[in-house]
C-alpha cells in the first residue's frame, strides 16, 4: 500500500478531504449551471459512476441563484467555481455552495478576497486556492518565468493572506498543462504546507491524449503520496473524467469500486472479435459498484490459465468461447452468444448489470 503524505483534513459537504480520508474523485459539469434540469441530470449520471464531489461554473448571477435548487436534487457536495467577480462567490455561498474555488489573483484586491473569506467562514465552508500556470501574477512571471517556483510562490502568497485573516479551511492546487511543471510544483508545495492538495493536469486535452497525460501526471503524484482529491480534466464528456479518475486510483490500489477489467492484446492466435467483445463487456458493467475482477481473453493460452484468479471471465476459441468463474469453466457457447450468456451469468449471481 502506498504511504500517503500527511495533511490537514477539511470537509466539502460530508466528504472528508485530506488526513486519512480516501482520495476523492471530482468532475465539473459542462452544462449551463442556470439550466437546472440539464445540470441535475448530468450530476446524477456522474454520481452513478462514483463522482464524490462536483464543481459547477458560476459565471453569472443566474448560475449562483440556482445552487440551492440543484443541491436539493443531488447527493454529492457542490463546489462553486468562481473567476473575476467576488460578488458571485458571495452569492454562491449564500445559496448553499459546499465550497468555493477561487483564483485570488483574478478575483480582485485584498478587500474583495477578504469578503469571500469572511462569507466562507460564516458559512463554515472551505475554499480552494486554485493557481494555474496560465493566470500567474505578472511580477512572479517576470521574476521566475512560468515555473514551479512561481506557481508555489503565488499559492503561498494567497495562503499567507488567508491565514492572516484567520482562515485555515483551505485546499490548494498548483496545476499546469505541462506534466513535469505540475509535478515539480506539487513536490515543492509539499515542503511548504500541510494543507490538503487538489491535483490534476489542467487543459490535458481530448479523451485519448488527455487520458494519457492525466494518468501519467496524476499517477506520478499519487505514487509519491501527493494528492487528496483529484480531477481529470478532459475536453468532452465529464463522465469520462470520473471513469479515468477511478481507474487511476484503482490501479494504485488507493480505492476500489466496480470491476477491474483484464483483457489480453490481440495476436495471431485470436479467432474471435476480441476488441469488440471486450468493449461491450466493459460497457455492460461500467456502473457496477462491486469490486469484481473480469477477464476477456482471446484464446485458451490466455484464458482460465493466466486469468484463473479472476472472478469471472471469457476466453475465445474458433467461432466460440468458454465462460469461466474462479478459473472453472461454466459453459462453452457460440461466439455470437458470449456476451448475452456472460451477462446472464452475473445477473443470476445477483449482480445488477445493464
CSV table of C-alpha atoms in Angstrom, one decimal:
chain,number,residue,atom,x,y,z
A,1,UNK,CA,0.0,0.0,0.0
A,2,UNK,CA,1.3,3.5,-0.9
A,3,UNK,CA,2.2,5.7,2.0
A,4,UNK,CA,0.3,9.0,1.6
A,5,UNK,CA,1.5,12.4,2.7
A,6,UNK,CA,0.0,13.5,6.0
A,7,UNK,CA,-2.2,16.6,5.6
A,8,UNK,CA,-4.8,18.5,7.5
A,9,UNK,CA,-8.4,17.4,6.9
A,10,UNK,CA,-11.3,19.6,5.7
A,11,UNK,CA,-14.8,18.7,4.7
A,12,UNK,CA,-16.6,19.6,1.4
A,13,UNK,CA,-20.1,18.9,2.5
A,14,UNK,CA,-20.0,15.5,4.0
A,15,UNK,CA,-16.9,14.4,2.1
A,16,UNK,CA,-13.6,14.4,4.0
A,17,UNK,CA,-10.6,15.6,2.1
A,18,UNK,CA,-7.1,15.1,3.5
A,19,UNK,CA,-6.0,13.4,6.6
A,20,UNK,CA,-6.8,9.7,6.4
A,21,UNK,CA,-9.7,10.1,4.0
A,22,UNK,CA,-9.7,8.3,0.7
A,23,UNK,CA,-8.6,10.2,-2.4
A,24,UNK,CA,-11.8,11.7,-3.6
A,25,UNK,CA,-12.8,11.9,-7.3
A,26,UNK,CA,-14.1,15.2,-8.7
A,27,UNK,CA,-15.5,16.3,-12.0
A,28,UNK,CA,-17.0,19.5,-13.4
A,29,UNK,CA,-20.3,19.9,-15.2
A,30,UNK,CA,-20.2,21.3,-18.7
A,31,UNK,CA,-23.9,22.4,-18.8
A,32,UNK,CA,-25.1,25.9,-18.2
A,33,UNK,CA,-25.5,25.9,-14.4
A,34,UNK,CA,-28.6,28.1,-14.7
A,35,UNK,CA,-30.2,25.2,-16.7
A,36,UNK,CA,-31.3,23.3,-13.6
A,37,UNK,CA,-32.7,20.2,-15.4
A,38,UNK,CA,-29.6,19.7,-17.6
A,39,UNK,CA,-27.2,20.3,-14.7
A,40,UNK,CA,-29.0,17.9,-12.3
A,41,UNK,CA,-29.3,15.2,-15.0
A,42,UNK,CA,-25.6,15.4,-15.6
A,43,UNK,CA,-24.7,15.3,-12.0
A,44,UNK,CA,-26.9,12.3,-11.3
A,45,UNK,CA,-25.1,10.5,-14.1
A,46,UNK,CA,-21.8,11.4,-12.6
A,47,UNK,CA,-22.9,10.2,-9.2
A,48,UNK,CA,-23.8,6.8,-10.6
A,49,UNK,CA,-20.2,6.5,-11.8
A,50,UNK,CA,-18.7,7.3,-8.5
A,51,UNK,CA,-18.1,11.0,-8.6
A,52,UNK,CA,-17.6,12.2,-5.0
A,53,UNK,CA,-17.7,16.0,-5.4
A,54,UNK,CA,-19.0,18.1,-8.3
A,55,UNK,CA,-17.9,21.5,-9.4
A,56,UNK,CA,-20.1,23.9,-11.3
A,57,UNK,CA,-19.2,27.0,-13.2
A,58,UNK,CA,-20.7,30.2,-11.7
A,59,UNK,CA,-20.2,32.8,-14.4
A,60,UNK,CA,-23.3,34.9,-13.7
A,61,UNK,CA,-26.0,35.7,-11.1
A,62,UNK,CA,-28.4,33.2,-12.6
A,63,UNK,CA,-26.0,30.4,-12.0
A,64,UNK,CA,-25.3,31.4,-8.4
A,65,UNK,CA,-29.0,31.8,-7.7
A,66,UNK,CA,-29.9,28.2,-8.5
A,67,UNK,CA,-27.3,26.3,-6.5
A,68,UNK,CA,-29.7,25.6,-3.7
A,69,UNK,CA,-32.2,24.1,-6.1
A,70,UNK,CA,-29.5,21.9,-7.7
A,71,UNK,CA,-28.3,20.8,-4.3
A,72,UNK,CA,-31.8,19.7,-3.2
A,73,UNK,CA,-31.9,17.2,-6.0
A,74,UNK,CA,-28.5,15.6,-5.9
A,75,UNK,CA,-26.5,13.6,-3.3
A,76,UNK,CA,-22.9,14.8,-3.6
A,77,UNK,CA,-21.5,18.2,-2.5
A,78,UNK,CA,-21.2,21.1,-4.9
A,79,UNK,CA,-18.2,23.4,-5.3
A,80,UNK,CA,-18.9,26.8,-7.0
A,81,UNK,CA,-16.1,27.7,-9.5
A,82,UNK,CA,-15.6,31.5,-9.4
A,83,UNK,CA,-13.4,33.8,-11.5
A,84,UNK,CA,-13.1,37.5,-11.7
A,85,UNK,CA,-16.2,38.6,-9.7
A,86,UNK,CA,-16.0,38.1,-6.0
A,87,UNK,CA,-19.7,39.0,-5.7
A,88,UNK,CA,-20.6,35.8,-7.4
A,89,UNK,CA,-18.7,33.9,-4.7
A,90,UNK,CA,-20.7,35.7,-2.0
A,91,UNK,CA,-24.0,34.9,-3.8
A,92,UNK,CA,-23.0,31.2,-4.3
A,93,UNK,CA,-22.1,30.9,-0.6
A,94,UNK,CA,-25.5,32.4,0.3
A,95,UNK,CA,-27.2,29.9,-1.9
A,96,UNK,CA,-25.7,26.8,-0.3
A,97,UNK,CA,-22.4,26.1,-2.1
A,98,UNK,CA,-20.4,23.4,-0.1
A,99,UNK,CA,-17.2,25.1,-1.1
A,100,UNK,CA,-15.9,27.7,-3.5
A,101,UNK,CA,-12.9,27.6,-5.8
A,102,UNK,CA,-11.3,30.9,-6.5
A,103,UNK,CA,-8.1,32.1,-8.1
A,104,UNK,CA,-7.3,35.0,-5.7
A,105,UNK,CA,-5.1,36.5,-8.4
A,106,UNK,CA,-8.1,37.3,-10.7
A,107,UNK,CA,-10.8,37.9,-8.0
A,108,UNK,CA,-9.6,41.4,-7.3
A,109,UNK,CA,-7.9,43.4,-4.5
A,110,UNK,CA,-7.4,42.1,-1.0
A,111,UNK,CA,-10.6,43.7,0.3
A,112,UNK,CA,-12.6,41.6,-2.2
A,113,UNK,CA,-10.8,38.4,-1.3
A,114,UNK,CA,-11.3,39.1,2.4
A,115,UNK,CA,-15.0,39.5,1.8
A,116,UNK,CA,-15.1,35.9,0.3
A,117,UNK,CA,-13.0,34.6,3.2
A,118,UNK,CA,-15.4,36.2,5.7
A,119,UNK,CA,-18.5,34.7,4.0
A,120,UNK,CA,-17.0,31.3,3.8
A,121,UNK,CA,-16.0,31.4,7.5
A,122,UNK,CA,-19.5,32.5,8.4
A,123,UNK,CA,-21.0,29.6,6.5
A,124,UNK,CA,-18.4,27.1,7.6
A,125,UNK,CA,-17.3,26.0,4.2
A,126,UNK,CA,-13.8,25.6,2.7
A,127,UNK,CA,-12.1,27.5,-0.1
A,128,UNK,CA,-9.8,26.0,-2.8
A,129,UNK,CA,-7.0,28.3,-3.7
A,130,UNK,CA,-6.5,27.4,-7.3
A,131,UNK,CA,-3.4,28.6,-9.1
A,132,UNK,CA,-2.8,27.8,-12.8
A,133,UNK,CA,0.2,28.4,-14.9
A,134,UNK,CA,-1.9,30.5,-17.3
A,135,UNK,CA,-3.0,33.0,-14.7
A,136,UNK,CA,0.1,33.8,-12.7
A,137,UNK,CA,0.7,37.3,-11.4
A,138,UNK,CA,2.8,39.4,-13.7
A,139,UNK,CA,5.5,40.1,-11.1
A,140,UNK,CA,6.1,36.4,-10.5
A,141,UNK,CA,6.3,35.6,-14.2
A,142,UNK,CA,8.8,38.5,-14.6
A,143,UNK,CA,10.8,37.2,-11.7
A,144,UNK,CA,10.8,33.5,-12.2
A,145,UNK,CA,9.1,32.8,-15.6
A,146,UNK,CA,6.3,30.2,-15.7
A,147,UNK,CA,8.0,27.8,-13.3
A,148,UNK,CA,7.2,25.6,-10.3
A,149,UNK,CA,8.7,28.3,-8.1
A,150,UNK,CA,6.3,30.9,-9.5
A,151,UNK,CA,3.3,28.7,-9.1
A,152,UNK,CA,4.2,27.8,-5.5
A,153,UNK,CA,5.0,31.4,-4.5
A,154,UNK,CA,1.7,32.5,-5.9
A,155,UNK,CA,-0.1,29.9,-3.8
A,156,UNK,CA,1.8,30.8,-0.7
A,157,UNK,CA,1.1,34.4,-1.1
A,158,UNK,CA,-2.6,33.7,-1.0
A,159,UNK,CA,-2.3,31.2,1.8
A,160,UNK,CA,-0.5,33.8,3.9
A,161,UNK,CA,-3.3,36.3,3.3
A,162,UNK,CA,-5.9,33.7,4.2
A,163,UNK,CA,-4.0,32.8,7.4
A,164,UNK,CA,-3.7,36.5,8.4
A,165,UNK,CA,-7.5,36.6,8.1
A,166,UNK,CA,-7.7,33.5,10.5
A,167,UNK,CA,-9.0,31.2,7.7
A,168,UNK,CA,-7.4,27.7,7.6
A,169,UNK,CA,-10.2,25.7,5.9
A,170,UNK,CA,-8.1,25.5,2.7
A,171,UNK,CA,-7.1,23.2,0.0
A,172,UNK,CA,-4.7,24.1,-2.7
A,173,UNK,CA,-3.9,23.4,-6.4
A,174,UNK,CA,-1.0,24.4,-8.5
A,175,UNK,CA,-1.8,23.0,-11.9
A,176,UNK,CA,-0.3,23.3,-15.4
A,177,UNK,CA,-0.8,21.6,-18.7
A,178,UNK,CA,2.9,20.5,-18.5
A,179,UNK,CA,3.3,17.3,-16.6
A,180,UNK,CA,6.9,18.0,-15.4
A,181,UNK,CA,6.0,21.5,-14.3
A,182,UNK,CA,2.9,20.3,-12.4
A,183,UNK,CA,4.9,17.5,-10.6
A,184,UNK,CA,7.7,19.9,-9.7
A,185,UNK,CA,5.2,22.5,-8.3
A,186,UNK,CA,3.4,20.0,-6.1
A,187,UNK,CA,6.7,18.5,-4.9
A,188,UNK,CA,7.8,22.0,-3.9
A,189,UNK,CA,4.5,22.9,-2.4
A,190,UNK,CA,4.5,19.8,-0.2
A,191,UNK,CA,7.7,21.1,1.5
A,192,UNK,CA,5.9,24.4,2.4
A,193,UNK,CA,2.4,23.5,3.7
A,194,UNK,CA,0.4,20.6,5.1
A,195,UNK,CA,-2.9,21.7,3.6
A,196,UNK,CA,-4.8,19.1,1.5
A,197,UNK,CA,-4.0,19.2,-2.2
A,198,UNK,CA,-6.3,19.1,-5.2
A,199,UNK,CA,-4.3,17.6,-8.1
A,200,UNK,CA,-4.7,17.3,-11.8
A,201,UNK,CA,-3.2,18.3,-15.2
A,202,UNK,CA,-5.1,21.3,-16.4
A,203,UNK,CA,-6.2,21.6,-20.0
A,204,UNK,CA,-5.0,18.0,-20.6
A,205,UNK,CA,-6.8,17.7,-24.0
A,206,UNK,CA,-9.2,15.4,-25.7
A,207,UNK,CA,-10.1,11.9,-24.5
A,208,UNK,CA,-7.1,9.9,-25.7
A,209,UNK,CA,-4.3,12.3,-25.2
A,210,UNK,CA,-5.8,13.9,-22.1
A,211,UNK,CA,-6.4,10.5,-20.5
A,212,UNK,CA,-2.7,9.6,-21.0
A,213,UNK,CA,-1.4,13.0,-19.7
A,214,UNK,CA,-3.7,12.9,-16.7
A,215,UNK,CA,-2.8,9.3,-15.9
A,216,UNK,CA,0.9,9.9,-16.1
A,217,UNK,CA,0.8,13.2,-14.1
A,218,UNK,CA,-1.8,12.3,-11.5
A,219,UNK,CA,-0.5,8.8,-11.2
A,220,UNK,CA,3.1,10.0,-10.6
A,221,UNK,CA,1.9,12.4,-7.8
A,222,UNK,CA,-0.3,9.8,-6.2
A,223,UNK,CA,2.6,7.2,-6.3
A,224,UNK,CA,4.6,9.7,-4.3
A,225,UNK,CA,1.8,10.0,-1.7
A,226,UNK,CA,0.8,13.5,-3.0
A,227,UNK,CA,-2.8,14.4,-3.5
A,228,UNK,CA,-6.0,14.3,-1.5
A,229,UNK,CA,-8.6,14.9,-4.2
A,230,UNK,CA,-8.3,14.9,-8.0
A,231,UNK,CA,-10.0,15.9,-11.2
A,232,UNK,CA,-9.1,14.5,-14.6
A,233,UNK,CA,-9.6,17.5,-17.0
A,234,UNK,CA,-10.7,16.3,-20.4
A,235,UNK,CA,-12.3,18.1,-23.4
A,236,UNK,CA,-15.6,16.4,-23.7
A,237,UNK,CA,-17.9,14.3,-21.6
A,238,UNK,CA,-17.4,14.7,-17.8
A,239,UNK,CA,-18.4,11.0,-17.4
A,240,UNK,CA,-15.0,10.1,-18.9
A,241,UNK,CA,-13.3,12.2,-16.3
A,242,UNK,CA,-14.8,10.2,-13.5
A,243,UNK,CA,-14.1,6.9,-15.2
A,244,UNK,CA,-10.4,7.7,-15.8
A,245,UNK,CA,-10.1,9.1,-12.2
A,246,UNK,CA,-11.3,5.9,-10.8
A,247,UNK,CA,-9.1,3.8,-13.0
A,248,UNK,CA,-6.1,5.8,-11.8
A,249,UNK,CA,-6.8,5.3,-8.1
A,250,UNK,CA,-7.7,1.7,-8.6
A,251,UNK,CA,-4.5,1.0,-10.5
A,252,UNK,CA,-2.5,2.2,-7.4
A,253,UNK,CA,-4.8,0.3,-5.0
A,254,UNK,CA,-5.8,3.5,-3.3
A,255,UNK,CA,-9.5,2.8,-3.7
A,256,UNK,CA,-11.7,0.1,-5.1
A,257,UNK,CA,-15.0,0.4,-6.8
A,258,UNK,CA,-16.6,-1.6,-9.6
A,259,UNK,CA,-14.9,-4.2,-11.8
A,260,UNK,CA,-11.3,-4.5,-12.7
A,261,UNK,CA,-11.2,-5.4,-16.4
A,262,UNK,CA,-8.4,-7.6,-17.8
A,263,UNK,CA,-8.2,-8.2,-21.5
A,264,UNK,CA,-5.2,-9.5,-23.5
A,265,UNK,CA,-3.7,-7.9,-26.5
A,266,UNK,CA,-4.8,-9.4,-29.8
A,267,UNK,CA,-2.4,-11.6,-31.7
A,268,UNK,CA,-2.4,-14.2,-34.5
A,269,UNK,CA,-4.0,-16.8,-32.2
A,270,UNK,CA,-7.1,-14.7,-31.7
A,271,UNK,CA,-10.1,-16.2,-33.6
A,272,UNK,CA,-13.0,-14.1,-32.2
A,273,UNK,CA,-13.7,-10.3,-32.4
A,274,UNK,CA,-12.0,-9.7,-29.1
A,275,UNK,CA,-11.8,-5.9,-29.1
A,276,UNK,CA,-15.5,-5.5,-29.8
A,277,UNK,CA,-16.4,-8.1,-27.2
A,278,UNK,CA,-14.1,-6.6,-24.5
A,279,UNK,CA,-15.6,-3.1,-25.2
A,280,UNK,CA,-19.2,-4.4,-24.9
A,281,UNK,CA,-18.4,-6.3,-21.7
A,282,UNK,CA,-16.8,-3.3,-20.1
A,283,UNK,CA,-19.8,-1.1,-21.1
A,284,UNK,CA,-22.3,-3.6,-19.7
A,285,UNK,CA,-20.6,-3.5,-16.2
A,286,UNK,CA,-19.4,0.1,-16.1
A,287,UNK,CA,-21.9,1.2,-13.3
A,288,UNK,CA,-21.4,-1.9,-11.2
A,289,UNK,CA,-20.2,-0.9,-7.7
A,290,UNK,CA,-18.9,-4.2,-6.5
A,291,UNK,CA,-15.1,-4.7,-6.9
A,292,UNK,CA,-15.1,-7.7,-9.2
A,293,UNK,CA,-12.3,-8.8,-11.5
A,294,UNK,CA,-13.5,-9.7,-15.0
A,295,UNK,CA,-11.3,-11.0,-17.8
A,296,UNK,CA,-11.9,-11.1,-21.6
A,297,UNK,CA,-9.2,-13.2,-23.2
A,298,UNK,CA,-8.6,-14.0,-26.8
A,299,UNK,CA,-7.6,-17.7,-26.7
A,300,UNK,CA,-7.1,-20.7,-24.5
A,301,UNK,CA,-3.5,-19.6,-23.8
A,302,UNK,CA,-4.7,-16.5,-22.0
A,303,UNK,CA,-7.9,-18.0,-20.8
A,304,UNK,CA,-8.6,-19.6,-17.4
A,305,UNK,CA,-4.9,-20.2,-17.1
A,306,UNK,CA,-3.5,-16.7,-16.9
A,307,UNK,CA,-6.8,-15.3,-15.6
A,308,UNK,CA,-7.6,-18.1,-13.2
A,309,UNK,CA,-7.7,-15.7,-10.2
A,310,UNK,CA,-10.4,-13.5,-11.8
A,311,UNK,CA,-13.9,-13.7,-10.5
A,312,UNK,CA,-15.4,-14.2,-14.0
A,313,UNK,CA,-14.1,-14.4,-17.5
A,314,UNK,CA,-14.4,-15.3,-21.2
A,315,UNK,CA,-11.8,-17.0,-23.3
A,316,UNK,CA,-12.2,-17.1,-27.1
A,317,UNK,CA,-11.8,-20.0,-29.5
A,318,UNK,CA,-12.6,-20.6,-33.1
A,319,UNK,CA,-16.1,-19.1,-33.5
A,320,UNK,CA,-16.9,-19.9,-29.9
A,321,UNK,CA,-15.7,-19.3,-26.4
A,322,UNK,CA,-15.8,-20.5,-22.9
A,323,UNK,CA,-17.2,-18.7,-19.9
A,324,UNK,CA,-15.4,-19.3,-16.6
A,325,UNK,CA,-15.9,-18.5,-12.9
A,326,UNK,CA,-13.0,-18.5,-10.5
A,327,UNK,CA,-10.9,-20.4,-13.0
A,328,UNK,CA,-13.5,-23.1,-13.5
A,329,UNK,CA,-15.3,-23.5,-16.9
A,330,UNK,CA,-19.0,-22.9,-16.7
A,331,UNK,CA,-20.0,-23.4,-20.3
A,332,UNK,CA,-18.9,-23.4,-23.9
A,333,UNK,CA,-21.0,-21.2,-26.2
A,334,UNK,CA,-21.0,-19.9,-29.8
A,335,UNK,CA,-19.2,-16.5,-30.2
A,336,UNK,CA,-22.4,-14.6,-31.0
A,337,UNK,CA,-24.0,-15.7,-27.7
A,338,UNK,CA,-21.0,-15.0,-25.5
A,339,UNK,CA,-21.9,-11.5,-24.3
A,340,UNK,CA,-25.6,-12.4,-23.6
A,341,UNK,CA,-24.7,-15.6,-21.7
A,342,UNK,CA,-22.0,-13.9,-19.7
A,343,UNK,CA,-24.2,-11.1,-18.6
A,344,UNK,CA,-26.9,-13.6,-17.7
A,345,UNK,CA,-24.5,-15.5,-15.5
A,346,UNK,CA,-23.7,-12.4,-13.5
A,347,UNK,CA,-27.3,-11.5,-13.2
A,348,UNK,CA,-28.1,-15.0,-12.0
A,349,UNK,CA,-25.3,-14.5,-9.4
A,350,UNK,CA,-27.1,-11.3,-8.1
A,351,UNK,CA,-25.2,-8.5,-9.9
A,352,UNK,CA,-27.1,-5.5,-11.3
A,353,UNK,CA,-25.9,-5.4,-14.8
A,354,UNK,CA,-27.0,-3.2,-17.7
